[in-house]
GROMACS .gro file of N, CA and C in nm:
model
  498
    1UNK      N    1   0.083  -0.117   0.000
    1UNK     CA    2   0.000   0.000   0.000
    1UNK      C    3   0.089   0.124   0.000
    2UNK      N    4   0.020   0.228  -0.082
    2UNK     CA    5   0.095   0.363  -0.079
    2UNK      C    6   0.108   0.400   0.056
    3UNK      N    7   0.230   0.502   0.113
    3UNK     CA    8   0.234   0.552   0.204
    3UNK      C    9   0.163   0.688   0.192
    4UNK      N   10   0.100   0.743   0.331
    4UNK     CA   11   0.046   0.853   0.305
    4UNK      C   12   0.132   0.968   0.280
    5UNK      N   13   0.133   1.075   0.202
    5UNK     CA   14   0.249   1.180   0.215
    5UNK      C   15   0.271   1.233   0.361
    6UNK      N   16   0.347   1.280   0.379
    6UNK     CA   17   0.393   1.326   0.522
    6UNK      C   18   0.316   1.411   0.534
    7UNK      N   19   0.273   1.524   0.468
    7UNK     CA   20   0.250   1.663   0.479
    7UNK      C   21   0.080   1.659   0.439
    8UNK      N   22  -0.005   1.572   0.435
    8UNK     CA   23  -0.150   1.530   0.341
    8UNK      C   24  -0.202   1.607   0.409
    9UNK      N   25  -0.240   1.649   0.533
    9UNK     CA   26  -0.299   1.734   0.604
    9UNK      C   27  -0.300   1.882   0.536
   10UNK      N   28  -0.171   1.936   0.569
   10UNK     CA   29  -0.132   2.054   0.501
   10UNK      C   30  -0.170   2.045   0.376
   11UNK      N   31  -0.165   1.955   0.289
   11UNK     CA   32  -0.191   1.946   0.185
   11UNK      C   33  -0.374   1.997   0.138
   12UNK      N   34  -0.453   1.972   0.182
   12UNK     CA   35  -0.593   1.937   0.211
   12UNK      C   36  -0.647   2.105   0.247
   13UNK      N   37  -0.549   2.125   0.386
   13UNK     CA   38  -0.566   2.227   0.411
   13UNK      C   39  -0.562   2.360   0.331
   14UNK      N   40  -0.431   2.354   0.216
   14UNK     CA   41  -0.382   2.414   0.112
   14UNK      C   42  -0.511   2.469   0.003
   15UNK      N   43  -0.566   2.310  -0.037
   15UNK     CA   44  -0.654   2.296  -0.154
   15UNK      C   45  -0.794   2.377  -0.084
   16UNK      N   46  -0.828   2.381   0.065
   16UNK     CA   47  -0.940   2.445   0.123
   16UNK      C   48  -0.945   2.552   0.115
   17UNK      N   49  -0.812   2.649   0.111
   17UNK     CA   50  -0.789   2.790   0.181
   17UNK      C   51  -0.764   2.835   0.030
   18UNK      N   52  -0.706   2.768  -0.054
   18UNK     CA   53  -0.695   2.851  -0.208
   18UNK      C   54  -0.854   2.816  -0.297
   19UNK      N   55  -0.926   2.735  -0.229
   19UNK     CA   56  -1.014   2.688  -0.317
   19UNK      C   57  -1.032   2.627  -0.405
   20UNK      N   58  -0.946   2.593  -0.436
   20UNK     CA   59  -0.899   2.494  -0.561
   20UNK      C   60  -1.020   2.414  -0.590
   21UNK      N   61  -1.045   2.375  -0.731
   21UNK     CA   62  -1.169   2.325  -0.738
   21UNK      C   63  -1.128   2.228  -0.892
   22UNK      N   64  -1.181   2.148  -0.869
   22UNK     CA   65  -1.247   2.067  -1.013
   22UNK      C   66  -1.363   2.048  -1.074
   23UNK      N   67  -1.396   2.052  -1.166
   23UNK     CA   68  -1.504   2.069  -1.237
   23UNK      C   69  -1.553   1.959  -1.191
   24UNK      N   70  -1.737   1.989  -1.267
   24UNK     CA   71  -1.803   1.830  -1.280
   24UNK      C   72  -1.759   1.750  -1.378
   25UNK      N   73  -1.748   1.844  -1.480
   25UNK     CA   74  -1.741   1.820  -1.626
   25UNK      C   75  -1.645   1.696  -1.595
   26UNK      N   76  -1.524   1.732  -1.576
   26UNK     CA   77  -1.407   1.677  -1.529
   26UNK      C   78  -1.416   1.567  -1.466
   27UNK      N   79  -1.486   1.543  -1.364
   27UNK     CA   80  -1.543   1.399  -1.209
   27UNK      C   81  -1.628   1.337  -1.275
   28UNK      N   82  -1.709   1.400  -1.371
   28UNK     CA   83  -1.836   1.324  -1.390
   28UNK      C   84  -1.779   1.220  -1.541
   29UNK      N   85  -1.662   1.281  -1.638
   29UNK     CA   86  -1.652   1.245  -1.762
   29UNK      C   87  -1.548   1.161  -1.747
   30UNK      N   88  -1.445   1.224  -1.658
   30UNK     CA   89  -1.312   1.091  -1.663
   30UNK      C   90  -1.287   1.038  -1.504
   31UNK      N   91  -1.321   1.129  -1.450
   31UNK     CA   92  -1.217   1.059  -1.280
   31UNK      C   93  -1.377   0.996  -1.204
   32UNK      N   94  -1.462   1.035  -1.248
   32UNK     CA   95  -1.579   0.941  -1.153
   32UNK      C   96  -1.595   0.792  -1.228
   33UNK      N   97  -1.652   0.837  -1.381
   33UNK     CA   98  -1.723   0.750  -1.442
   33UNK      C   99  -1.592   0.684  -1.452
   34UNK      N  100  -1.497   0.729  -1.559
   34UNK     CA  101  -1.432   0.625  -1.646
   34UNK      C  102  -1.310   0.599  -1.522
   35UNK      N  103  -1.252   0.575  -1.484
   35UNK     CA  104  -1.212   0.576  -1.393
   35UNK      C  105  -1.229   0.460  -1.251
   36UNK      N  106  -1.406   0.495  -1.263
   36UNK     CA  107  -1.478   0.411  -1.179
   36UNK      C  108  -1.490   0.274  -1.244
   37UNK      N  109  -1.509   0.266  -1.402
   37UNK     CA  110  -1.535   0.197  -1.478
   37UNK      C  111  -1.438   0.085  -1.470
   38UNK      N  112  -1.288   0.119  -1.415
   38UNK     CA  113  -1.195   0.008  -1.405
   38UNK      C  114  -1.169  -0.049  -1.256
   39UNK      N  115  -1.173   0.078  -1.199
   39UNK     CA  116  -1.158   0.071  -1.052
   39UNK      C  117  -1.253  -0.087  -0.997
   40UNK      N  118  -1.364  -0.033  -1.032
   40UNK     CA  119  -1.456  -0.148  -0.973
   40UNK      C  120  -1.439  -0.275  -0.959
   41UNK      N  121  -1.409  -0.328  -1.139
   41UNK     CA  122  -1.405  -0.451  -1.160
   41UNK      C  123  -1.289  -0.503  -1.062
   42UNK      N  124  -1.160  -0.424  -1.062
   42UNK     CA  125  -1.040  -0.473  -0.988
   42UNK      C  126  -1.100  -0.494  -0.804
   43UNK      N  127  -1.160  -0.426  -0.775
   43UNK     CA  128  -1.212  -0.468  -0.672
   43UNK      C  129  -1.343  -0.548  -0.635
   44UNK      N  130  -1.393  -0.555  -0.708
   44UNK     CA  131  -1.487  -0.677  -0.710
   44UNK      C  132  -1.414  -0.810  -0.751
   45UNK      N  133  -1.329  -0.840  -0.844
   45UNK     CA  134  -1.262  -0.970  -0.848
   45UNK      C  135  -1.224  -1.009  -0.735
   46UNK      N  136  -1.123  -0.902  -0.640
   46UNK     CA  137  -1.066  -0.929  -0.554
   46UNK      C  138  -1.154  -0.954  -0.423
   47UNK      N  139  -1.266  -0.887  -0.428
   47UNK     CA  140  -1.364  -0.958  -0.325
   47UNK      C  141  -1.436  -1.110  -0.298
   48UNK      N  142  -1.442  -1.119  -0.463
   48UNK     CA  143  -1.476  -1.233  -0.467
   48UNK      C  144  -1.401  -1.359  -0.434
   49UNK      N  145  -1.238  -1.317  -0.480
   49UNK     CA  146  -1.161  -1.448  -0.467
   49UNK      C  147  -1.130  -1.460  -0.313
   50UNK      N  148  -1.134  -1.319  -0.289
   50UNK     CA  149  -1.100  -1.347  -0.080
   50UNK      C  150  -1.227  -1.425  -0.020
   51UNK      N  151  -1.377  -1.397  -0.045
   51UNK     CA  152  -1.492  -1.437  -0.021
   51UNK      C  153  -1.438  -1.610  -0.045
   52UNK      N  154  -1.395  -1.646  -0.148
   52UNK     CA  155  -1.386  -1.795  -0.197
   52UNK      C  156  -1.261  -1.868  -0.088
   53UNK      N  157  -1.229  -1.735  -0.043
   53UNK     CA  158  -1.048  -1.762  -0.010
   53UNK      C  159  -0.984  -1.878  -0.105
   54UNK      N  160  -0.977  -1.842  -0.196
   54UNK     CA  161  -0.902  -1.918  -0.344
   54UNK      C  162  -0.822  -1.809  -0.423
   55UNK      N  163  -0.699  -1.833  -0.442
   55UNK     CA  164  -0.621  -1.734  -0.562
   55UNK      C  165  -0.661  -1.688  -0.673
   56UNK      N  166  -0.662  -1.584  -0.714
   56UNK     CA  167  -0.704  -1.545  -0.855
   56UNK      C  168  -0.647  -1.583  -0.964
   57UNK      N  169  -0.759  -1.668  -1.091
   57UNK     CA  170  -0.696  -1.729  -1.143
   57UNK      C  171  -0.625  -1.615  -1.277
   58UNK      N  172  -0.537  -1.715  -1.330
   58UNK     CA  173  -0.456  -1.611  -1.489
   58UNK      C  174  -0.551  -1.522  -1.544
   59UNK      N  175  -0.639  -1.584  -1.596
   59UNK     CA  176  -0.751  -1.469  -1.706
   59UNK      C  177  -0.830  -1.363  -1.575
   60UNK      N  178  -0.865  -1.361  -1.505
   60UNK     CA  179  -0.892  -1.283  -1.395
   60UNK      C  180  -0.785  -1.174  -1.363
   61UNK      N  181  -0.683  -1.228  -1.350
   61UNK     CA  182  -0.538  -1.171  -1.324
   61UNK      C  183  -0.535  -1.078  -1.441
   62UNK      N  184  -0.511  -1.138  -1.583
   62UNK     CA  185  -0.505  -1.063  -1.674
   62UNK      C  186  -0.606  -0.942  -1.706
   63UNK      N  187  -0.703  -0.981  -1.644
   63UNK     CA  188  -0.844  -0.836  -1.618
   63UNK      C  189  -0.806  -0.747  -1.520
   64UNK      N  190  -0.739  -0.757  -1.426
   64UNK     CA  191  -0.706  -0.656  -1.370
   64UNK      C  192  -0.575  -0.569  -1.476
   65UNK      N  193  -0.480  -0.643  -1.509
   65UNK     CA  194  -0.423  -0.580  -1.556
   65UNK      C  195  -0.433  -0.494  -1.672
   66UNK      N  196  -0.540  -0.548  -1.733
   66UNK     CA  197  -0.580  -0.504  -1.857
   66UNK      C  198  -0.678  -0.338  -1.755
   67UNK      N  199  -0.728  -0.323  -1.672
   67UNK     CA  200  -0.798  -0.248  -1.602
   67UNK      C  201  -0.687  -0.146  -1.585
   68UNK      N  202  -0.603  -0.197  -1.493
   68UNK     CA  203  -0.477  -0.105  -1.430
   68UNK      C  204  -0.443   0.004  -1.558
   69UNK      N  205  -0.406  -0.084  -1.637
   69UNK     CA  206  -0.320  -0.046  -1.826
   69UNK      C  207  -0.476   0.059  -1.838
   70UNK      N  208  -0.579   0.090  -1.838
   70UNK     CA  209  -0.682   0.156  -1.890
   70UNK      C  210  -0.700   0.306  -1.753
   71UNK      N  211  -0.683   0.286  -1.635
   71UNK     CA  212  -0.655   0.371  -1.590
   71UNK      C  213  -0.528   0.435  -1.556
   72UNK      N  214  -0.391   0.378  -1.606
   72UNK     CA  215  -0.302   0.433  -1.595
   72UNK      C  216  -0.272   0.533  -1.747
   73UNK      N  217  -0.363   0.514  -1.834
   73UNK     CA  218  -0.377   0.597  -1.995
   73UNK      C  219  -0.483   0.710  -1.914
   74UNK      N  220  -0.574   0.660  -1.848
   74UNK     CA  221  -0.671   0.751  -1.828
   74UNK      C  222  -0.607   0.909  -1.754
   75UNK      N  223  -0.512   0.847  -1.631
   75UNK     CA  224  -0.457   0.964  -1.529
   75UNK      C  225  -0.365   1.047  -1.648
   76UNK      N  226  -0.306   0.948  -1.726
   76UNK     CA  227  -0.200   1.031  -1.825
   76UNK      C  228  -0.247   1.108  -1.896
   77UNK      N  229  -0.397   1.090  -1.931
   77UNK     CA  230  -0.494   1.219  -2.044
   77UNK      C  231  -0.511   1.338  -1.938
   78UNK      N  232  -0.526   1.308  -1.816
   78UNK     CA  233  -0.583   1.404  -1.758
   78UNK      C  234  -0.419   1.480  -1.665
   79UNK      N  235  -0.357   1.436  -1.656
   79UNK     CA  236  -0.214   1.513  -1.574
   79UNK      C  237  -0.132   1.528  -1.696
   80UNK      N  238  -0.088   1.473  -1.793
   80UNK     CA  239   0.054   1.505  -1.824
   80UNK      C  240   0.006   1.534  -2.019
   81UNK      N  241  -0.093   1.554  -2.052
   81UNK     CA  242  -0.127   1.559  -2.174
   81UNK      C  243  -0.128   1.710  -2.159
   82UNK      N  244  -0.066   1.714  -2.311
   82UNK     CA  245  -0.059   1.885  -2.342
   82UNK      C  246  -0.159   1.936  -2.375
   83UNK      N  247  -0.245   2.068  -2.317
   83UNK     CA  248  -0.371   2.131  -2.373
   83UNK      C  249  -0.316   2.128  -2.553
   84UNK      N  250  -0.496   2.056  -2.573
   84UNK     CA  251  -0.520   2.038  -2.768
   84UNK      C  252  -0.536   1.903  -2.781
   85UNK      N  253  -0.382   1.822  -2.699
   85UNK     CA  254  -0.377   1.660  -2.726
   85UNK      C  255  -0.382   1.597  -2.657
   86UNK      N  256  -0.491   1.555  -2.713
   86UNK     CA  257  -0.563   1.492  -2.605
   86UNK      C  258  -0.705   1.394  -2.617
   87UNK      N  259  -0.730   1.287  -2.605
   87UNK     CA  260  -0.854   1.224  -2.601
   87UNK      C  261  -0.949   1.286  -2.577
   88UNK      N  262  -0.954   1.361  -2.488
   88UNK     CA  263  -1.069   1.418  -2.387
   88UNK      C  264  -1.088   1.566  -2.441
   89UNK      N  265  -1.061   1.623  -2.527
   89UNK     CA  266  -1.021   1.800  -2.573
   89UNK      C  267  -1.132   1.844  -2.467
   90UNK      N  268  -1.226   1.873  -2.540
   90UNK     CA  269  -1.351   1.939  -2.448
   90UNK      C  270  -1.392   1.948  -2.347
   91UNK      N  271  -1.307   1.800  -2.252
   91UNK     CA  272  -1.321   1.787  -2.104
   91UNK      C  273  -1.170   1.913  -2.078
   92UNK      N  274  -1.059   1.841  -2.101
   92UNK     CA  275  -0.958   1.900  -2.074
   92UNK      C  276  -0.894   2.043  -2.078
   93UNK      N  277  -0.932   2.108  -2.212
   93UNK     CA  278  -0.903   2.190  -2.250
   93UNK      C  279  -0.950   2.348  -2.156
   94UNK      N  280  -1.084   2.282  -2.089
   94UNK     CA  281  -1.225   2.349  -2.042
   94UNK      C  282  -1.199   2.355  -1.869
   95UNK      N  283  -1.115   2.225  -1.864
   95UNK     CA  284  -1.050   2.245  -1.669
   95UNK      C  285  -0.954   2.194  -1.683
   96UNK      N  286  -0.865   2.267  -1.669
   96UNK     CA  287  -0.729   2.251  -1.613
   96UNK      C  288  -0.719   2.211  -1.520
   97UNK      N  289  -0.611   2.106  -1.434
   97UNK     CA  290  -0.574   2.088  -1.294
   97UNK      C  291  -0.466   2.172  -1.239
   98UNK      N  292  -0.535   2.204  -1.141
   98UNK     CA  293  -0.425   2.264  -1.046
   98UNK      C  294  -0.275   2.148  -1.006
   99UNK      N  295  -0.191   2.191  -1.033
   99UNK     CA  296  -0.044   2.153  -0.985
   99UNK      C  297  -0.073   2.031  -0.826
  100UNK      N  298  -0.166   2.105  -0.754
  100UNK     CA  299  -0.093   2.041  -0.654
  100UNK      C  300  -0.196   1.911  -0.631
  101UNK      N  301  -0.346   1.960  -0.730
  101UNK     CA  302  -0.404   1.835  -0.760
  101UNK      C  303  -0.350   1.699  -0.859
  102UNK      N  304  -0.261   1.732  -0.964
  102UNK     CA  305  -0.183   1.658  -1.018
  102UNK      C  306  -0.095   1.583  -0.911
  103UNK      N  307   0.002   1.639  -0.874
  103UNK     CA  308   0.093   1.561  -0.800
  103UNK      C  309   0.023   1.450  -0.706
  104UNK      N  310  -0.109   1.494  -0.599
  104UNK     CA  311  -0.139   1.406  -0.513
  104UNK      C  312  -0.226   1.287  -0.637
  105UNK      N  313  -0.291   1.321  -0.762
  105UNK     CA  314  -0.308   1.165  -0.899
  105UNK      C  315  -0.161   1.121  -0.902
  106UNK      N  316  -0.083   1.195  -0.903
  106UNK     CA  317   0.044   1.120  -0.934
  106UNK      C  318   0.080   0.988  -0.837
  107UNK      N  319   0.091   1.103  -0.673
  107UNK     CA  320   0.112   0.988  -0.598
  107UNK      C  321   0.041   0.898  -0.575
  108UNK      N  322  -0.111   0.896  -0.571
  108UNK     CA  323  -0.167   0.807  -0.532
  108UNK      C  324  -0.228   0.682  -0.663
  109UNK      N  325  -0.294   0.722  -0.684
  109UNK     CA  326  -0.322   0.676  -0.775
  109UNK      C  327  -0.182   0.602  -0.880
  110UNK      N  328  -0.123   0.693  -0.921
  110UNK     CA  329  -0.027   0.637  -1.002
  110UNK      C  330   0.056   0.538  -0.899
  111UNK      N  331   0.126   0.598  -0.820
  111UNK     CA  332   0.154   0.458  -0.698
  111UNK      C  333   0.074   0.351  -0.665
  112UNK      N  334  -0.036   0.346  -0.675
  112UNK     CA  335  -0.146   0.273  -0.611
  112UNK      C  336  -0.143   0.140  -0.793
  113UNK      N  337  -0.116   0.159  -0.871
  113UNK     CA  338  -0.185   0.110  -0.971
  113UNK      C  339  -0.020   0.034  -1.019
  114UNK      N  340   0.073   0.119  -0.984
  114UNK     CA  341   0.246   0.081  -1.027
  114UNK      C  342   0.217  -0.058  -0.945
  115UNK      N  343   0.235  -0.036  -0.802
  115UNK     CA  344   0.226  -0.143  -0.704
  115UNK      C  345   0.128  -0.285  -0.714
  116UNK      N  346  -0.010  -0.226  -0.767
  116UNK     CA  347  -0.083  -0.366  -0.829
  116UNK      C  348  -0.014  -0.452  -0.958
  117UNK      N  349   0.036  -0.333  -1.074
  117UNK     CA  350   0.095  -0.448  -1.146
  117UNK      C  351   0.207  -0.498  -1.121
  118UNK      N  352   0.291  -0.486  -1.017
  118UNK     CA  353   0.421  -0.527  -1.010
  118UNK      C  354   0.322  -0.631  -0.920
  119UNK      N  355   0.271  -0.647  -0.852
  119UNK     CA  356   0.219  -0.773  -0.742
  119UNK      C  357   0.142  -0.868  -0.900
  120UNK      N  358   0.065  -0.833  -0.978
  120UNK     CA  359  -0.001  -0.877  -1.050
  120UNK      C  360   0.144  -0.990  -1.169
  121UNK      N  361   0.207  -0.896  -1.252
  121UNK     CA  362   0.293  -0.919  -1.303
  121UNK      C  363   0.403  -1.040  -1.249
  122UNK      N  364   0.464  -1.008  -1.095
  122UNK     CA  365   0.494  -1.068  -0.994
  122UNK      C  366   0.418  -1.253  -0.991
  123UNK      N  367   0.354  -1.219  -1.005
  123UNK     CA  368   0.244  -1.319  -0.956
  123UNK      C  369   0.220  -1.413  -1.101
  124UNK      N  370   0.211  -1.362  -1.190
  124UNK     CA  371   0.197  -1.425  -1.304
  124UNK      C  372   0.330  -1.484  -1.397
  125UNK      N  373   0.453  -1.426  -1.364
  125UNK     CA  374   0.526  -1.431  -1.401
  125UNK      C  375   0.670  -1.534  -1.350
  126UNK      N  376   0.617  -1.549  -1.167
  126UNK     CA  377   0.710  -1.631  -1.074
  126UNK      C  378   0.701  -1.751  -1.141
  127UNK      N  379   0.813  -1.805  -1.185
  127UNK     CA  380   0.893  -1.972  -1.245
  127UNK      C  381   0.842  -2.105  -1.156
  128UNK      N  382   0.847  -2.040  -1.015
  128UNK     CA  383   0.848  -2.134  -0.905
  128UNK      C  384   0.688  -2.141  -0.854
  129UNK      N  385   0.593  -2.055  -0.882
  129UNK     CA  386   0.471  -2.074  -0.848
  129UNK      C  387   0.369  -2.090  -0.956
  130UNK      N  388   0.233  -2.152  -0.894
  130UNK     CA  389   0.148  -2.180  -1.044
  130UNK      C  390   0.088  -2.000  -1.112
  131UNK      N  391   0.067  -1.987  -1.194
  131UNK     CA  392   0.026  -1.867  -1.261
  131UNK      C  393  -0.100  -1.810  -1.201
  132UNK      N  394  -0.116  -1.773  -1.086
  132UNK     CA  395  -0.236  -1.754  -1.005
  132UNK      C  396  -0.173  -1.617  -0.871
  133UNK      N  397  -0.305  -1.526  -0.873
  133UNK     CA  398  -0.232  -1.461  -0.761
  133UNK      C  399  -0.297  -1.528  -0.643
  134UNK      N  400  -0.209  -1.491  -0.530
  134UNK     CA  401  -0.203  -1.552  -0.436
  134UNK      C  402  -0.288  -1.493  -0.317
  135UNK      N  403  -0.401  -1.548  -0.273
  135UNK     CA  404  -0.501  -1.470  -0.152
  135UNK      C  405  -0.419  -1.367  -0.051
  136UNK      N  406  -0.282  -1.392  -0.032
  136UNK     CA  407  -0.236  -1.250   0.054
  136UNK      C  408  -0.214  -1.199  -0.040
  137UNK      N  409  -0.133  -1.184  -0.187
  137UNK     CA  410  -0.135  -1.076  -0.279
  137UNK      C  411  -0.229  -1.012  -0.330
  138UNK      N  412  -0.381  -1.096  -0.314
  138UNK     CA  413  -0.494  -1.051  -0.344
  138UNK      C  414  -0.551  -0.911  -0.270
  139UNK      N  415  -0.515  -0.944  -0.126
  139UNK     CA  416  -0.548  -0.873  -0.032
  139UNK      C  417  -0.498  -0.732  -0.043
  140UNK      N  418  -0.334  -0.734  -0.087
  140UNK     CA  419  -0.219  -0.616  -0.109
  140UNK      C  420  -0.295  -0.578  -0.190
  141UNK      N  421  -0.359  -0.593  -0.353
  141UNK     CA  422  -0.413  -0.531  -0.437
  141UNK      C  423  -0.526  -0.459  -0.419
  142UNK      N  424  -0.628  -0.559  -0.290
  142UNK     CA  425  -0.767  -0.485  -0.293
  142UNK      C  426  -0.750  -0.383  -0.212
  143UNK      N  427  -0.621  -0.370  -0.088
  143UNK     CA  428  -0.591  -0.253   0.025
  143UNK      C  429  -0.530  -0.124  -0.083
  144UNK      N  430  -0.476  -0.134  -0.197
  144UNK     CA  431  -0.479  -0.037  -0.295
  144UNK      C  432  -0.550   0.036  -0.336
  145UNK      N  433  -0.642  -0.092  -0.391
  145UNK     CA  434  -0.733  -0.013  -0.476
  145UNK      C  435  -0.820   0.047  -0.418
  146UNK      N  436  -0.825   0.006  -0.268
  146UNK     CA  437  -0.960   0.073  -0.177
  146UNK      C  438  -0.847   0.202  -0.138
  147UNK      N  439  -0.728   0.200  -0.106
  147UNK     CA  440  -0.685   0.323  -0.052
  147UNK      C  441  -0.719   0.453  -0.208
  148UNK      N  442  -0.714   0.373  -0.380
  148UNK     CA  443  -0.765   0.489  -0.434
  148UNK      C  444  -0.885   0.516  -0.434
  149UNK      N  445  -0.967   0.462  -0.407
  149UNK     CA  446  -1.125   0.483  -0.411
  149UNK      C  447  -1.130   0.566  -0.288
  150UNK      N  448  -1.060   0.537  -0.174
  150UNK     CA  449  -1.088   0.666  -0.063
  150UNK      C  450  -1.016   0.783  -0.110
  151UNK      N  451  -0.866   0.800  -0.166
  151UNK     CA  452  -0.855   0.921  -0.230
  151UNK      C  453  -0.905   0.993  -0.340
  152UNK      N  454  -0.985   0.919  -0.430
  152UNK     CA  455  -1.060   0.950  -0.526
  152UNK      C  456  -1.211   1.049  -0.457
  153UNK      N  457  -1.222   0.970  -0.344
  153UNK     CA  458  -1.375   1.035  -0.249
  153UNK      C  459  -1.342   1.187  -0.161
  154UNK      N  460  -1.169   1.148  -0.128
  154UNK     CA  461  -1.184   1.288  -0.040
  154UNK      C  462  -1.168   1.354  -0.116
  155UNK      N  463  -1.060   1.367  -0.237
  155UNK     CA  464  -1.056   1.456  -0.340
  155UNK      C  465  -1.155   1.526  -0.390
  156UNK      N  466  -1.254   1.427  -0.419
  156UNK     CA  467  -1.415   1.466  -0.445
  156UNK      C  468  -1.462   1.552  -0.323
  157UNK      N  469  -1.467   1.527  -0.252
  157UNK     CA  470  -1.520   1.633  -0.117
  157UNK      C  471  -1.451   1.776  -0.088
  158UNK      N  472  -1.355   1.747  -0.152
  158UNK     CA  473  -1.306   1.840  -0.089
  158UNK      C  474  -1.239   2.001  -0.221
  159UNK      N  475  -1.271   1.915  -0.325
  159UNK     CA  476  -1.250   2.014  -0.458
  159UNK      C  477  -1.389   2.034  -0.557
  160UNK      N  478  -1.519   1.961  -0.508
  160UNK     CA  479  -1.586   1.997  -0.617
  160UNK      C  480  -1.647   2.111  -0.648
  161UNK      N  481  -1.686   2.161  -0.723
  161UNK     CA  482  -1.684   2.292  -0.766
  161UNK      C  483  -1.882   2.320  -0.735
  162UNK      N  484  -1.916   2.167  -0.677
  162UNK     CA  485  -2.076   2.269  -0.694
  162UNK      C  486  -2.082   2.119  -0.533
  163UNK      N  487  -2.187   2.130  -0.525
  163UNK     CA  488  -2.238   2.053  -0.351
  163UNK      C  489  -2.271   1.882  -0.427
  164UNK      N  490  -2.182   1.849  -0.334
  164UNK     CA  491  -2.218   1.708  -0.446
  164UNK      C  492  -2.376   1.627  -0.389
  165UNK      N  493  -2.383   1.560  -0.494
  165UNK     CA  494  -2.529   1.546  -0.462
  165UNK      C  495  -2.560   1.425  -0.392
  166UNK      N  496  -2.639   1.410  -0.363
  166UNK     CA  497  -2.700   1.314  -0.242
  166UNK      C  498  -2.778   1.202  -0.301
   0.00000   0.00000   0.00000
């Protein structure tokens, strides 16, 4: 699991006092929906195979990764793509991210998703074990992906630009 930044407080505090904000346009088109769209499945597999307490098998395995690979393109349209180029123009072009909202997608998220495929990859790839991840590696992946789904939520709380709805 990612470590928390040292400073996340201050950090939070930062984004409150400047106001910093993200669009809907923005939450609702790439970081809620599409976003959510991969997030899920990776954590629902992983519920299920802990529920079974049985390892996740290869093609399962390979769905997460294929997930991970779809939100790690996704954070890259939205942080490091140059205004114009871009998948998203009309989302992107229209809200910019603030700097210090980038860096905390960077760390988390992008850490959060590095760390699943190296456990995933890891796991599929060991000589000495069968091609299956393993119910404690399962566990490492789903404590990820739930630590981005909670940074994905405070982020949301704490930058949206209108009262989120109920």
């Amino acid at each position: 699991m990612v470590n928390p930044i040292p400073n996340e407080t201050e950090l939070y505090a930062q984004i409150k006092k400047q106001k910093i904000m993200i669009s809907w346009e923005l939450w609702e088109t790439l970081l809620y929906k599409c976003l959510g769209d991969f997030i899920v499945p990776i954590y629902l597999i992983c519920r299920y195979y802990l529920s079974q307490n049985k390892p996740i098998p290869d093609s399962e395995a390979r769905n997460i990764l294929s997930c991970t690979g779809n939100i790690k393109y996704i954070v890259n349209e939205v942080i490091r793509v140059k205004k114009g180029d871009t998948l998203f123009p009309e989302v992107k072009n229209n809200t910019p991210l603030h700097p210090l909202i980038k860096d905390l997608f960077t760390y988390y998220v992008g850490n959060a998703i590095y760390l699943i495929n190296l456990i995933v990859e890891y796991s599929l790839n060991d000589p000495v074990s069968p091609k299956q991840i393993s119910v404690e590696s399962t566990k490492q992946i789903l404590d990820n992906i739930q630590q981005v789904r909670h940074f994905l939520y405070r982020l949301l709380k704490e930058t949206a630009s209108s009262p989120l709805p109920n």
